[in-house]
Short mmCIF file of C-alpha atoms and ligand atoms in Angstrom, two decimals:
data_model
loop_
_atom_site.label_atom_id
_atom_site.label_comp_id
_atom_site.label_asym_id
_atom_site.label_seq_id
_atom_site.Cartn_x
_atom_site.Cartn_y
_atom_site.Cartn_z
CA UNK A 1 0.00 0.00 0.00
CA UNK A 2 1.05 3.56 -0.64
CA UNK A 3 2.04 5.89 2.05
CA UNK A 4 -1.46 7.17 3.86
CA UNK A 5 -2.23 9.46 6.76
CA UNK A 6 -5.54 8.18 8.65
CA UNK A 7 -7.42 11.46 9.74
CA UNK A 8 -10.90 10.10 9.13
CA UNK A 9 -11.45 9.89 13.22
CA UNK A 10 -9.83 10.04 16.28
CA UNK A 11 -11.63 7.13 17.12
CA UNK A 12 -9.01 4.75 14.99
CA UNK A 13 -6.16 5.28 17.86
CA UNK A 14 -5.06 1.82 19.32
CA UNK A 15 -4.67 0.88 22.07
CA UNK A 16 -1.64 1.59 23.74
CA UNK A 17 0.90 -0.95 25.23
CA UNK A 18 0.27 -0.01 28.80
CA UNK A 19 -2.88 -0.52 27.82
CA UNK A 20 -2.92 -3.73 26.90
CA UNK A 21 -0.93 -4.82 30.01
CA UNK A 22 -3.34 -2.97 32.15
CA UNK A 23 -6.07 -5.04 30.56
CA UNK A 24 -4.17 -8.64 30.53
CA UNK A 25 -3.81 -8.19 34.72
CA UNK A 26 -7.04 -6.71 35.11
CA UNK A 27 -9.21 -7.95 38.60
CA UNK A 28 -12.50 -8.79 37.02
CA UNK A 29 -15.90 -9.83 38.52
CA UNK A 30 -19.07 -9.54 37.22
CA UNK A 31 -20.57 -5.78 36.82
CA UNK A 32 -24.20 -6.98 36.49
CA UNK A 33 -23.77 -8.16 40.38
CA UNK A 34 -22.14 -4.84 40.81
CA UNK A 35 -18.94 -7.06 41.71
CA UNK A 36 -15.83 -5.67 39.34
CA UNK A 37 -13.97 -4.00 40.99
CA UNK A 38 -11.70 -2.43 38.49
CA UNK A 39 -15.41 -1.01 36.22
CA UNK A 40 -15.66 0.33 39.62
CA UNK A 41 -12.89 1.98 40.52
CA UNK A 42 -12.89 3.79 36.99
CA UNK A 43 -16.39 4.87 37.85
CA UNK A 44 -15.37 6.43 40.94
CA UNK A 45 -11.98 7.76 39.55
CA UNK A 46 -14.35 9.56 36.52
CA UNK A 47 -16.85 10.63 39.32
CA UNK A 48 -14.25 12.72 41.19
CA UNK A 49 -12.39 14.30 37.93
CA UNK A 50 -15.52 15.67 36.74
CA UNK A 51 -17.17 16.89 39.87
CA UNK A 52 -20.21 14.29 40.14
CA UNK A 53 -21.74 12.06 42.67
CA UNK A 54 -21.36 9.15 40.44
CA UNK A 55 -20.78 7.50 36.79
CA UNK A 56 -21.15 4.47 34.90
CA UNK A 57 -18.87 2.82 32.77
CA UNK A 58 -21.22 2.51 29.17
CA UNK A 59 -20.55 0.21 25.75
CA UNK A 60 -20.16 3.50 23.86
CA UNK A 61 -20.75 7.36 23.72
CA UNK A 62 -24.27 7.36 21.52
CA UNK A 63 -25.59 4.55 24.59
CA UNK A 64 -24.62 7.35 27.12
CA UNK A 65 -26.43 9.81 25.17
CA UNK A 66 -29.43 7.49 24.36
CA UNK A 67 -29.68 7.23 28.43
CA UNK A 68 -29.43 10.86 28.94
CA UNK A 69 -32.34 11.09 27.49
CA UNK A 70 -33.73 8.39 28.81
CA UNK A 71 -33.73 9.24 32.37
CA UNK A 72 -34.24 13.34 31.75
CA UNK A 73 -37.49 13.23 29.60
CA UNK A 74 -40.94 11.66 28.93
CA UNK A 75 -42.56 10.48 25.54
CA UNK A 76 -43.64 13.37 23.80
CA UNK A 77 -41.48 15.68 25.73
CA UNK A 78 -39.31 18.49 23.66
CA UNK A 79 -35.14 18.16 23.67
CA UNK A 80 -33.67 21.38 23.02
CA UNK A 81 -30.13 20.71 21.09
CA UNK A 82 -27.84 22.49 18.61
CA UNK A 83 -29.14 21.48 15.15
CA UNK A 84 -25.27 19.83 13.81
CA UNK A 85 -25.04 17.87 17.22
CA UNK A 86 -24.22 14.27 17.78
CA UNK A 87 -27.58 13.78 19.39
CA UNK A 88 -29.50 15.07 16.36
CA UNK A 89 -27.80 13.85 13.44
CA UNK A 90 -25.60 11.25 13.90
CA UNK A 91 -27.33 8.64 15.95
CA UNK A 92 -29.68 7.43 13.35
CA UNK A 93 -32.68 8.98 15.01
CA UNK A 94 -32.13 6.96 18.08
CA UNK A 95 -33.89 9.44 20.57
CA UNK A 96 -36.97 9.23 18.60
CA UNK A 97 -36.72 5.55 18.65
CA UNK A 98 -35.77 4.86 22.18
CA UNK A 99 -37.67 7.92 24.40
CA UNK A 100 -40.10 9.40 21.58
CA UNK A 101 -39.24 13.05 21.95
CA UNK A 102 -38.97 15.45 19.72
CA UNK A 103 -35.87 18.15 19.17
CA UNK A 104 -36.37 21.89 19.10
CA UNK A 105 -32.97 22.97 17.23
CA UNK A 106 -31.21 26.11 17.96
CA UNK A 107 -28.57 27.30 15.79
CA UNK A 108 -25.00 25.98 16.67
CA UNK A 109 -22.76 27.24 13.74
CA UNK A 110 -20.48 28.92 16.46
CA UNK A 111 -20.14 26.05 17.92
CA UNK A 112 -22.41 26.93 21.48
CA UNK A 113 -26.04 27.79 21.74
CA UNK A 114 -27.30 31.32 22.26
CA UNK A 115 -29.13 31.11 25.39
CA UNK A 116 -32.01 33.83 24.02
CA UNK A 117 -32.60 30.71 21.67
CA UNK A 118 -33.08 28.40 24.53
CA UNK A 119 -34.97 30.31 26.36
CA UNK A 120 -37.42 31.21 23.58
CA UNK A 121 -38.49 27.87 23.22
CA UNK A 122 -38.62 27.03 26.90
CA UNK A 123 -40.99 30.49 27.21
CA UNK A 124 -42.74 28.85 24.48
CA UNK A 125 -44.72 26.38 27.04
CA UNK A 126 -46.64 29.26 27.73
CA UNK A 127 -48.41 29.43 24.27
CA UNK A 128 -49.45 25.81 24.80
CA UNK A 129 -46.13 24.08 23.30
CA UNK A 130 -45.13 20.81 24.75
CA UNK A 131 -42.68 20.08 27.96
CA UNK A 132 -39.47 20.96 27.04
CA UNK A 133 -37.32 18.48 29.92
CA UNK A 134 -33.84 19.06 28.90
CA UNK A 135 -31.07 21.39 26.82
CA UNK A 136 -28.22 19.09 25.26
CA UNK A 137 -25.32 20.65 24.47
CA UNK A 138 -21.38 19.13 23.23
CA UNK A 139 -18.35 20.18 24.00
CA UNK A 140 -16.39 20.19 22.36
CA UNK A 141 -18.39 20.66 18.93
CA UNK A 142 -17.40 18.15 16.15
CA UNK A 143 -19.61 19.30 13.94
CA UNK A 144 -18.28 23.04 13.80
CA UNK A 145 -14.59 22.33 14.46
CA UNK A 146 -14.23 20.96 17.20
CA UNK A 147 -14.60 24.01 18.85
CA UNK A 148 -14.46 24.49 22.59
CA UNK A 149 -17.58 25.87 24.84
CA UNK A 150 -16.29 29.10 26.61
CA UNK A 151 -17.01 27.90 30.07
CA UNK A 152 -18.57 31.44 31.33
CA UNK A 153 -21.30 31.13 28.20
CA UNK A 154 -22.50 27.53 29.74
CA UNK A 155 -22.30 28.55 33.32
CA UNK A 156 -24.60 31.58 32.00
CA UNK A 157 -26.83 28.79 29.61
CA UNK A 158 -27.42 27.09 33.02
CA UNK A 159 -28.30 29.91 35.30
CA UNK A 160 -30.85 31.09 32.45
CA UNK A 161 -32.39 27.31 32.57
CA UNK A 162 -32.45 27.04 36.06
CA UNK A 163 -34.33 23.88 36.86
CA UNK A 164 -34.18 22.18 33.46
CA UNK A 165 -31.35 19.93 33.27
CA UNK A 166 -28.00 20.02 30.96
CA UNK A 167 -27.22 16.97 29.44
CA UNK A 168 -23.36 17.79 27.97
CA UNK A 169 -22.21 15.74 24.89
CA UNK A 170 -18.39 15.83 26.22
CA UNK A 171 -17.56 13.16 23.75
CA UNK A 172 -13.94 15.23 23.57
CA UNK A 173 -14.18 16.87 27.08
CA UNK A 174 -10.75 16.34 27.80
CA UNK A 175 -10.04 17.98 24.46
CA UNK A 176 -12.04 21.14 25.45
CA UNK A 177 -10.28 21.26 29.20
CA UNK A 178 -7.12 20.67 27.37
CA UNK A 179 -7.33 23.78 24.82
CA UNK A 180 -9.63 25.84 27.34
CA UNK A 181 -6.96 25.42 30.40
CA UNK A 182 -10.20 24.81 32.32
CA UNK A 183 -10.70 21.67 34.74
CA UNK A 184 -12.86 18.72 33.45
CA UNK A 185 -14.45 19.60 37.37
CA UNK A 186 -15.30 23.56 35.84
CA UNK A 187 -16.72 22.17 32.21
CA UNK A 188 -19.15 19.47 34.05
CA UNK A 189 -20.27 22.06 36.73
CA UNK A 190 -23.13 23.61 34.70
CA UNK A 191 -24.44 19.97 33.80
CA UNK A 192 -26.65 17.69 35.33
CA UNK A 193 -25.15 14.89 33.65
CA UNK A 194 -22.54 14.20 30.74
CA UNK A 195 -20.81 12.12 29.00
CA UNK A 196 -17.04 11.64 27.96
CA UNK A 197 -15.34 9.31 25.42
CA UNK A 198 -12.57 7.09 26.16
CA UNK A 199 -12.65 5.44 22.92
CA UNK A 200 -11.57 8.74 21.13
CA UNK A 201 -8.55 10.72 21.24
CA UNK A 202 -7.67 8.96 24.76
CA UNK A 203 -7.19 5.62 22.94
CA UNK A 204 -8.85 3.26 24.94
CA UNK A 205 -10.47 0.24 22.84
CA UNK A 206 -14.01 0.57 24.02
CA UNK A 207 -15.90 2.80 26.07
CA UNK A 208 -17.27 5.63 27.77
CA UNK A 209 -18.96 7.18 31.12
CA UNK A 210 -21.91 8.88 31.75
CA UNK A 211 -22.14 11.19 34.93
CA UNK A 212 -24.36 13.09 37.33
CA UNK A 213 -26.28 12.75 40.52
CA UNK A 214 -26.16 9.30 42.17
CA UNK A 215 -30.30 9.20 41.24
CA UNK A 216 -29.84 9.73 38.18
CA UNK A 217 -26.59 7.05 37.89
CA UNK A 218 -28.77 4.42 39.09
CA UNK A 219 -31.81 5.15 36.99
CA UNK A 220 -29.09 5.24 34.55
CA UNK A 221 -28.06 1.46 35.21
CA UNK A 222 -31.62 0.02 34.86
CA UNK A 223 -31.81 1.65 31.15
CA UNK A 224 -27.86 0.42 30.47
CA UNK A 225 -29.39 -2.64 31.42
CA UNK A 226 -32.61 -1.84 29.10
CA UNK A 227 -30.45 -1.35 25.96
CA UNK A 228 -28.36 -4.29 26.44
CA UNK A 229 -25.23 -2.45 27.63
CA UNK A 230 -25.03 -4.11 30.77
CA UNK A 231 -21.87 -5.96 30.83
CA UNK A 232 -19.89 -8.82 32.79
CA UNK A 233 -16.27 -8.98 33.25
CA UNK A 234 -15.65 -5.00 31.85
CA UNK A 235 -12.76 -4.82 33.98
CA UNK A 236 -11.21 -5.76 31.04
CA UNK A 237 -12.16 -2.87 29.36
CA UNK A 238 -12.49 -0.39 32.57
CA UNK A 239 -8.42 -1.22 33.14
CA UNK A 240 -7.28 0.49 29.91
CA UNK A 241 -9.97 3.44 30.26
CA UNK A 242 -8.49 3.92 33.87
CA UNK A 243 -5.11 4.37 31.77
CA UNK A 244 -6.27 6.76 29.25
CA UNK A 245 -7.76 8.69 32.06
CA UNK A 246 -4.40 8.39 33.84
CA UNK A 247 -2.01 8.89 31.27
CA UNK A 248 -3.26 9.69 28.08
CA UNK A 249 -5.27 13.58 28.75
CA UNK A 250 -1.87 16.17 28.84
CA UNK A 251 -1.03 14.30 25.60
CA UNK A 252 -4.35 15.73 23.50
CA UNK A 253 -2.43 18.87 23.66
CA UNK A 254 -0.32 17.33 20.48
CA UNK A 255 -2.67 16.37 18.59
CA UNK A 256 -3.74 20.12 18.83
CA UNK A 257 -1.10 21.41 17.66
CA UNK A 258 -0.69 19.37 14.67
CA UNK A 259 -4.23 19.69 13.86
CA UNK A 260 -3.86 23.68 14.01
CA UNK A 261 -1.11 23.01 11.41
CA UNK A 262 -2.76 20.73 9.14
CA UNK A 263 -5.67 23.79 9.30
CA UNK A 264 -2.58 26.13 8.04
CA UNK A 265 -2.63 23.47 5.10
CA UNK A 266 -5.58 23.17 3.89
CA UNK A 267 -6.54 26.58 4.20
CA UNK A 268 -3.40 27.26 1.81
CA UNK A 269 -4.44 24.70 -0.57
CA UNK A 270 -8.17 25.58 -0.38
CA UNK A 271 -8.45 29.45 -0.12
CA UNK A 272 -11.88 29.12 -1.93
CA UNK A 273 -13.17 27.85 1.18
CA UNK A 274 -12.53 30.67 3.42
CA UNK A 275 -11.34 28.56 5.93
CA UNK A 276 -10.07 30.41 8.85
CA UNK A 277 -7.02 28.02 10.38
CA UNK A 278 -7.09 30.24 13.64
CA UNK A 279 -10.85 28.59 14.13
CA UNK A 280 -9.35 25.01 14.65
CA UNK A 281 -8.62 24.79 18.71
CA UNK A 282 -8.64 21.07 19.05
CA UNK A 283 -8.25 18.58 17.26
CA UNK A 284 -10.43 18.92 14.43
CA UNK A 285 -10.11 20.83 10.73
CA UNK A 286 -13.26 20.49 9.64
CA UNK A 287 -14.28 23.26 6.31
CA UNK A 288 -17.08 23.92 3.58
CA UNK A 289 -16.09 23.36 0.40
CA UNK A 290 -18.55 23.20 -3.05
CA UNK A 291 -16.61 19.87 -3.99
CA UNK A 292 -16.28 18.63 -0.73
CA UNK A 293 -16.66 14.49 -1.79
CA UNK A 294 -14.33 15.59 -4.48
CA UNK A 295 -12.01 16.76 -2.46
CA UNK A 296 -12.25 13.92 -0.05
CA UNK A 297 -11.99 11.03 -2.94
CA UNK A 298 -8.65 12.94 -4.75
CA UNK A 299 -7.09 13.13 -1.38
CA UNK A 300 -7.39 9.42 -0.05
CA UNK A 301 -5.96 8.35 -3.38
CA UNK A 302 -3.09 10.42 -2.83
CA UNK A 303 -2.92 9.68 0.67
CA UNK A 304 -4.14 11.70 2.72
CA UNK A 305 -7.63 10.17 4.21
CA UNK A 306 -10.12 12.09 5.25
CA UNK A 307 -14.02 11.90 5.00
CA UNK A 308 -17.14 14.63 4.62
CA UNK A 309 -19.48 14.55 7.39
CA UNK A 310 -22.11 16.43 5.85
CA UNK A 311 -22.76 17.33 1.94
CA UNK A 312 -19.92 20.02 1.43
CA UNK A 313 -18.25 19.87 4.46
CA UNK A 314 -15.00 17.90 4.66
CA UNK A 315 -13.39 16.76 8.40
CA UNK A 316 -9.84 15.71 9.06
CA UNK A 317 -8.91 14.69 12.69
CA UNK A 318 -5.60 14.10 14.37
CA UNK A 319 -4.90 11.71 16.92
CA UNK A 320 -1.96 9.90 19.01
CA UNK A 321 -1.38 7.56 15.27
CA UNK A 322 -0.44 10.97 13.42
CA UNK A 323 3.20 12.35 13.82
CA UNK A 324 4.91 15.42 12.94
CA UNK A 325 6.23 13.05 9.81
CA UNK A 326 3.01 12.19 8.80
CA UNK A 327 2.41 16.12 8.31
CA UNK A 328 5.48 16.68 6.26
CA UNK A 329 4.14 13.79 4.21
CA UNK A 330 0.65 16.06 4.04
CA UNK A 331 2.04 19.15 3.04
CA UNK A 332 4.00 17.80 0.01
CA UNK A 333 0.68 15.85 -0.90
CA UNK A 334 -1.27 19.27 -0.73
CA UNK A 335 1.54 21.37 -2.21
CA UNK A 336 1.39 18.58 -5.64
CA UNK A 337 -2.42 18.85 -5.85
CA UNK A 338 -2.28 22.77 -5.89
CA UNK A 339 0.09 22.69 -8.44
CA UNK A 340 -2.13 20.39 -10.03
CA UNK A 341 -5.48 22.77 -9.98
C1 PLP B 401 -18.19 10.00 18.82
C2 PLP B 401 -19.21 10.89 19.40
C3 PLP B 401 -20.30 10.36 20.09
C4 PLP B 401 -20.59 8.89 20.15
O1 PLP B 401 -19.59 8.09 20.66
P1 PLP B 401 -19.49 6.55 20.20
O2 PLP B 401 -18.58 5.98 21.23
O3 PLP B 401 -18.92 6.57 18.83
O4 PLP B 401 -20.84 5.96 20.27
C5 PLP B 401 -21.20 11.24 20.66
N1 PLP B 401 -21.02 12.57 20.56
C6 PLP B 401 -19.98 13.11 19.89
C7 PLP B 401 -19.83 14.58 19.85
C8 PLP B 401 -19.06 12.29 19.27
O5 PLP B 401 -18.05 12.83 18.59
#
C-alpha cells in the first residue's frame, strides 16, 4: 500500500501498550452483580475528575447519550439541542426511537447555543407548546470544528435554565479542558449529567462514562441494562480506560497542535473555502467546500484520508497515530495537488 495518513477519526487510535498490560492483569468480577472491581474503581476515579456524585462505565458514547435522554425526559417531551449535534444527526434517530421526543434545534454554527434561543423555546410552554425536559449541548463541537464551549457562556446557559437539566455531549471533554486550560471539574459544573469518550482521542479500545447525581446514575443502570449495555467482566475494558484517564489527557495537547497546522494546510491549498485556520482549537479541521466528496476522494488516493461529514463539508482529525512526519508527508501531498489545480 502507498504511504497514507488516517485522519478520518480520532476514534481509529489503538490501544496503547500499557494498555494492553493494564487489561491482561485486570481484577474482574461480574458488573451486572455490581462485583468488578476495576469497572468500579474507573467509575469512581471519573466521578471525582468531573465533579459528580457518580458515573457508569457505558458500551459506547451514543448509549450514554441514548440514556441521557432516557432518564431526563418523557414520551412526547421536547429536547432542546444544537441542530449539527451528535444527538441530532448522527445517531440514526435513536432518541426518537428509544424515548419518543422530539428536538427543538437552535442554531449551533459557532459552535455553542445562544441562550435567548433556549430560552425562547422554553418560554414557548406558555403558548401551549409541549414540555421541554432538557437542553443538550457538546463540548467540544465536532460538527463546527471541534470548537471548545467558553465555560462562562455555559455557566450563563445554566443559570438562564435554572431547573431544566444540561445533558453535555463531552464526547472530547478532555479535548475542550485541554485547549480551554479549564478543569474537566469547571466544564461538568453547569451539567446535570454528561458524557465523555474514552474510545476517542484517549485511545482506549471501548468505552465511555456517563455522569451526574447518584439518582440519576442508578436510573441510569436500569436503562444500560434496558439497551443491552449491561456488561460482565468489563474490567477488562475499565483497566485500559483507567489508563487513558491516567495517562493519556496532557497528551491531546499534540494532537492540537498538529491539527492547528494541518488547518494552516488546507486553508493554503483551499483558499476558496474561506477557511479560517485560527478557528481550529482542538483537534479537528473540519471546512465547507462546493466539492467537498471531491475533495475527499482525490485526497485518499493520494494519501491523505479524510471523509465529509455532511454534503460540502469535509473533516480531518488528528490523533496519538499521526506524527509530525506524517504532516510533512501532508504538506507535500497538498503542495502537488495545488500545483495540479
Ligand atoms: C463519537 C461521538 C459520540 C458517540 O460516541 P461513540 O462511542 O462513537 O458511540 C457522541 N457525541 C460526539 C460529539 C461524538 O463525537
Amino acid at each position: 500500500m502507498t504511504r497514507h495518513i488516517d485522519l478520518r477519526s480520532d476514534t481509529l487510535t489503538q490501544p496503547t501498550p500499557a494498555m494492553r498490560e493494564a487489561m491482561a492483569m485486570a481484577v474482574v468480577g461480574d458488573d451486572g452483580y455490581g462485583e468488578d472491581p476495576t469497572v468500579t474503581r474507573l467509575e469512581e476515579t471519573f466521578a471525582t475528575l468531573v465533579g459528580k456524585e457518580s458515573a457508569l462505565f457505558v458500551p459506547s458514547g451514543v448509549m450514554a447519550n441514548q440514556i441521557a435522554v432516557r432518564v431526563l425526559t418523557r414520551p412526547g417531551d421536547v429536547v432542546i439541542a444544537g441542530a449539527n449535534q451528535h444527538l441530532v444527526s448522527f445517531e440514526m434517530g435513536a432518541s426518537a426511537r428509544n424515548s419518543s421526543v422530539q428536538f427543538a434545534l437552535v442554531d449551533d454554527s459557532a459552535g455553542q447555543l445562544r441562550v435567548d434561543d433556549v430560552l425562547d423555546i422554553i418560554d414557548a410552554e406558555n403558548d401551549h407548546q409541549a414540555h421541554v425536559a432538557m437542553v443538550a449541548v457538546e463540548n467540544t463541537h465536532m460538527f463546527w470544528g471541534g470548537t471548545p464551549w467558553d465555560v462562562g457562556r455555559l455557566s450563563l446557559l445554566a443559570r438562564a435554565v435554572g431547573e431544566r437539566p444540561i445533558h453535555l455531549d463531552g464526547a472530547r471533554l478532555f479535548n475542550a479542558a485541554v485547549a480551554t486550560g479549564e478543569s474537566l471539574r469547571d466544564l461538568a459544573a453547569p451539567a446535570t449529567t454528561l458524557m465523555a469518550c474514552l474510545s476517542k482521542g484517549l485511545c482506549a479500545p471501548v468505552g465511555s462514562l456517563f455522569a451526574g447525581p447518584a439518582s440519576l446514575v442508578h436510573a441510569a443502570r436500569v436503562e444500560r441494562k434496558r439497551l443491552g449495555g449491561a456488561m460482565r467482566q468489563a474490567g477488562i475494558l475499565a483497566a485500559a480506560g483507567l489508563v487513558a484517564l491516567e495517562t493519556m489527557v496532557q497528551r491531546l495537547e499534540e494532537d492540537h497542535v498538529r491539527a492547528r497546522a494541518l488547518a494552516e494546510m488546507f486553508a493554503l491549498a483551499f483558499p476558496e473555502s474561506g477557511y479560517d485556520p485560527s478557528s481550529c482549537r482542538t483537534n479537528v479541521v473540519s471546512f465547507v467546500h462546493p466539492q467537498a466528496r471531491q475533495i475527499v476522494y482525490e485526497l485518499t488516493e493520494r494519501g491523505i484520508w479524510g471523509q465529509t461529514v455532511a454534503p460540502r463539508r469535509v473533516r480531518f482529525v488528528t490523533h496519538a497515530g499521526v506524527t509530525d512526519d506524517d504532516l510533512e508527508f501532508a504538506n507535500g501531498v497538498l503542495e502537488s495537488f495545488m500545483s495540479l489545480r
